Amino acid sequence: MTAALELRSVSKVYGDGPTEVQALREVNLSVEAGALVAVMGPSGSGKSTLLTIAGSLEDATTGEVLVGGLTLSGMSRNDRARLRRRAIGYVFQDFNLLAGLTAVENVALPLELDGVAARTAQAAGMEALEQLGLSDQGSRFPDQLSGGERQRVAIARAVVGDRRLLLADEPSGALDSVNGEAVMRLMRAACRRGVAGVVVTHDAQLASWADRVVFLRDGRVVDQTAPPLGPESLLEPSPSQ
Amino acid sequence: MTVSEAVREHAAEPADELEVGTGDGGAPARRAITRWAWRLFRREWRQQLLVLALLTLAVAATTIGVAIASNTLSPVDATMGTANHRVTIPGSDPNLSAHIAAIQKMFGPTEVVAHQPIAVAGSVATVDLRDQDPKGVYGHATVRLAAGRYPNGADEVAVAPPVAATFSLHIGNVWHQGGRDRRVVGLVENPQNLLDEFALVAPGQAIPPNEVSILLNTTDARFRAFHLGDVALSVEARSYAGQTAAATAVLALGTIGLLFVGLVAVAGFTVMAQRRLRAMGMLGAIGATDRHIRLVMLANGAVVGALAAIVGTVVGLLGWIAFIPHLEGLAGHRIDWFHLPWWAIAMAMLLAFLTAVAAAWWPARSAARIPIVAALSGRPPRPQPAHRFAAAGSALLLVGLSLLAFAHQKRPPLIVTGIVAITLGLLFLAPLGIAGLAVFARRAPIAVRLALRDLARYQARSGAAVAAVTLAIGIAATVAVSASAAEAEAVPTAGNLPTNQLLVYLAGPGPVGGGARCPNRRRRNSRSSRPASINSRPCSTPRTWPPWMRR
């Protein structure tokens, strides 16, 4: 089965000469559909850079990035834009909803950008909002919503229209612990529907929602927890048997 | 089918395989972006007030300007009405009736107006006793009833206000002139020439006529082919060239004004784009193409341009209507409110719209080129090297100045093209100037240093602003220098006086005395009822006139 996201020996260097900064060094990562991976590490370890490269927002200096089996390196800007609106959803710490558009219009925007008629797209957006318990907030503007509601709208926008990869950069960073937990629960639910998720977080408690945790330091993957064994593992014979 | 299924079907992709095409979402995407741009404009219109106000002002000024320019010259000729030719035959022609019949036979519908001069005691001017049908096919536009009624009988007359003033006539009075008594039954005026001194009588009552005018519509070629024996015909043909040329000149001036406004708008839209940088980064992150991001700013520019064009035109038309009474007094003819060069007004609206869209294009292009990650973090783009466009800017500046020199202040296309080239040249050269200023920042006081560094950091908007200021100063300096040069080179002309005033030149060394006329002296044009000015100084000292006497 094709991984939803695969990074092969990805490195990223900013600047040159004396101002050169190595943000990522030979990072390898694979995220299967339905899996939720948390990325942790101190500030400046390259977590956000990993996410932006995975989401095709910037290029890796070396290495290869594959989304749904497609290599990003050969794609034009327009192809990447189309990949983002069809396959990749983003959730940011500061929500980044577009002022001037209502909640449902924000959610429907990626579909409309992809050529879906406004009425169909907004109906899909409303459906996504209903799944996140925001059916009565669809006509409100972002500045009329609370922080938790805004982040839920951002998650709805990230998953609307059959997205396969959900990337979240500190999604609970601007929320209290209750809303933070709620956001992680929603992301977990999205992954149960087959979406692959990558969450950057500083919070170990929130990272515990993930199937796997990857630790970054100075741009390198220094550790990662093993994926938990599912119940099906009990049916397989152990190597000693 | 559920909505999700519909969306999935639209995507037309197998669940486990991605195909990435090059589509950009088509009309639904453009509608969504335009809707967002419109909402942003509604939220942030106050921040664009300067650009809106300047564009509105430019359109309003152009509208009023072209309206005045095209109405200062009368749209209908004061003597031939709506006809395009006027043939005058002397009243002494023995075959007058036969000649009139020949002209009528040749050119179809004509209108015959007979004139008889009436002397005014103590004046060289005469009053034109006019035998004309007030509802004539061509001449109706030159007669308007101001009070009373039109004359019907042999002993009735309607007089123009200047005639009524000269002879102290009122409706109901009897006017003793030319050996006849006529009762004044009305006040009439020539709406195309309010200074026209005439008295209207019923058809056939100006006997014997001094001359007969025949108004007709024909082509010059057809008229040239017509011969009427050895009669001394006087022929006038009208032209609309003056009105069109005036409107075109004002439109050219309006275009130059819009160029200045366009540069200010570039700076304004650049600030706006930088304020929206994070939102546009987010738009890119959720899958908008470069074209979509450009469309955000272009749609904003289009909204600003359309709004300014509509509001500016409405303001201009209201200003025009308010100004009409004053202009009628100045121009000496009645003016129809809606006799306007609509093509020029439409062109001004279109230019304002295009100016705003063009001004938004550069910031839109820059915003679309900023990497999404940089946009999301709100980092402005790195300034381009200043020398990059300097060569193109210098070349454009030279071309523009050359075109202005070749135009000799007389060829609007060359003037407008030259100023467009100069404007673009200044825009391209401005970064070099800003970079030059930034060199001095290091040793400057902290406030100046910060200001200069800020100028250099936000090169796009400061470059446009510097170019706008330079252009404004350049235009003002050019106008001042050209006006001074024209003033110095102009050949002084004698004053134009109306027919009822006389300019008496007295020459000689003494304060009052006889002598030759001094044609080189410029005088005040005393169109009003003031007495004619009398020069009591010798010709050799023309500059001793007090300032109010000089034009």
XYZ file of N, CA, C and O in Angstrom, chain B residues 11 33 59 66 68 130 141 152 154 156 160 221 253 257 319 323 343 361 374 376 423 464 472 506 508 514:
104
model
N -14.026 15.240 -8.130
C -12.575 15.044 -8.136
C -12.176 13.976 -9.156
O -11.088 14.037 -9.737
N -12.777 33.777 -5.261
C -11.723 34.764 -4.974
C -12.283 36.183 -5.067
O -12.009 37.041 -4.217
N -11.635 61.732 -11.990
C -12.753 61.490 -12.913
C -13.712 62.684 -12.891
O -14.176 63.137 -13.947
N -14.262 68.216 -19.578
C -14.698 67.955 -20.960
C -16.059 68.591 -21.226
O -16.335 69.039 -22.343
N -17.165 71.424 -19.925
C -16.947 72.858 -20.157
C -16.296 73.074 -21.527
O -16.713 73.935 -22.296
N -35.407 90.835 -37.800
C -35.288 89.495 -38.397
C -36.662 88.911 -38.681
O -37.499 88.819 -37.776
N -33.531 76.474 -33.326
C -32.581 76.428 -32.207
C -31.982 77.792 -31.915
O -31.316 77.971 -30.899
N -47.374 87.863 -34.582
C -48.197 87.242 -35.635
C -48.541 88.254 -36.733
O -48.491 87.953 -37.916
N -48.702 92.192 -38.743
C -47.745 93.065 -39.422
C -47.131 94.088 -38.479
O -46.000 94.523 -38.665
N -46.481 93.791 -35.186
C -46.024 93.207 -33.925
C -44.536 92.855 -34.016
O -44.027 92.542 -35.085
N -35.102 91.148 -28.440
C -34.124 90.488 -27.568
C -33.820 91.411 -26.382
O -33.927 92.637 -26.510
N -19.139 69.019 -51.152
C -18.934 68.658 -52.565
C -20.171 69.014 -53.378
O -20.068 69.582 -54.481
N -5.377 65.865 -20.748
C -4.955 66.377 -19.438
C -5.422 65.436 -18.327
O -4.685 65.171 -17.370
N -3.349 63.429 -15.403
C -3.718 63.432 -13.982
C -3.888 62.016 -13.453
O -3.443 61.687 -12.347
N -21.524 68.677 -10.370
C -20.738 69.915 -10.408
C -20.997 70.682 -11.702
O -21.131 71.908 -11.703
N -22.597 74.393 -12.279
C -21.771 75.424 -12.905
C -22.413 76.031 -14.152
O -22.004 77.100 -14.611
N -18.787 60.226 -25.074
C -17.659 59.338 -25.394
C -16.454 59.683 -24.540
O -15.760 58.782 -24.056
N -1.918 45.757 -10.365
C -1.272 44.611 -11.002
C 0.123 44.347 -10.441
O 0.479 43.209 -10.154
N 7.092 32.438 3.599
C 7.420 33.826 3.934
C 6.156 34.648 4.104
O 6.053 35.476 5.013
N 3.183 33.535 5.002
C 2.490 33.136 6.228
C 3.116 33.784 7.464
O 2.430 34.074 8.438
N 6.686 58.645 -16.761
C 6.155 58.056 -15.528
C 6.761 56.680 -15.280
O 7.215 56.376 -14.173
N 7.078 53.766 -5.714
C 5.916 54.349 -6.388
C 5.608 55.739 -5.843
O 5.284 56.659 -6.599
N 4.672 64.759 -10.022
C 3.862 65.944 -9.704
C 4.715 67.206 -9.782
O 4.314 68.208 -10.387
N -5.579 107.157 -28.847
C -5.047 108.517 -28.980
C -3.539 108.441 -28.786
O -3.068 107.859 -27.824
N 0.508 110.336 -29.304
C 1.153 111.617 -29.180
C 1.752 111.787 -27.807
O 1.475 111.017 -26.892
N -4.309 113.420 -30.779
C -4.518 112.504 -31.888
C -3.244 111.741 -32.195
O -2.203 111.982 -31.626
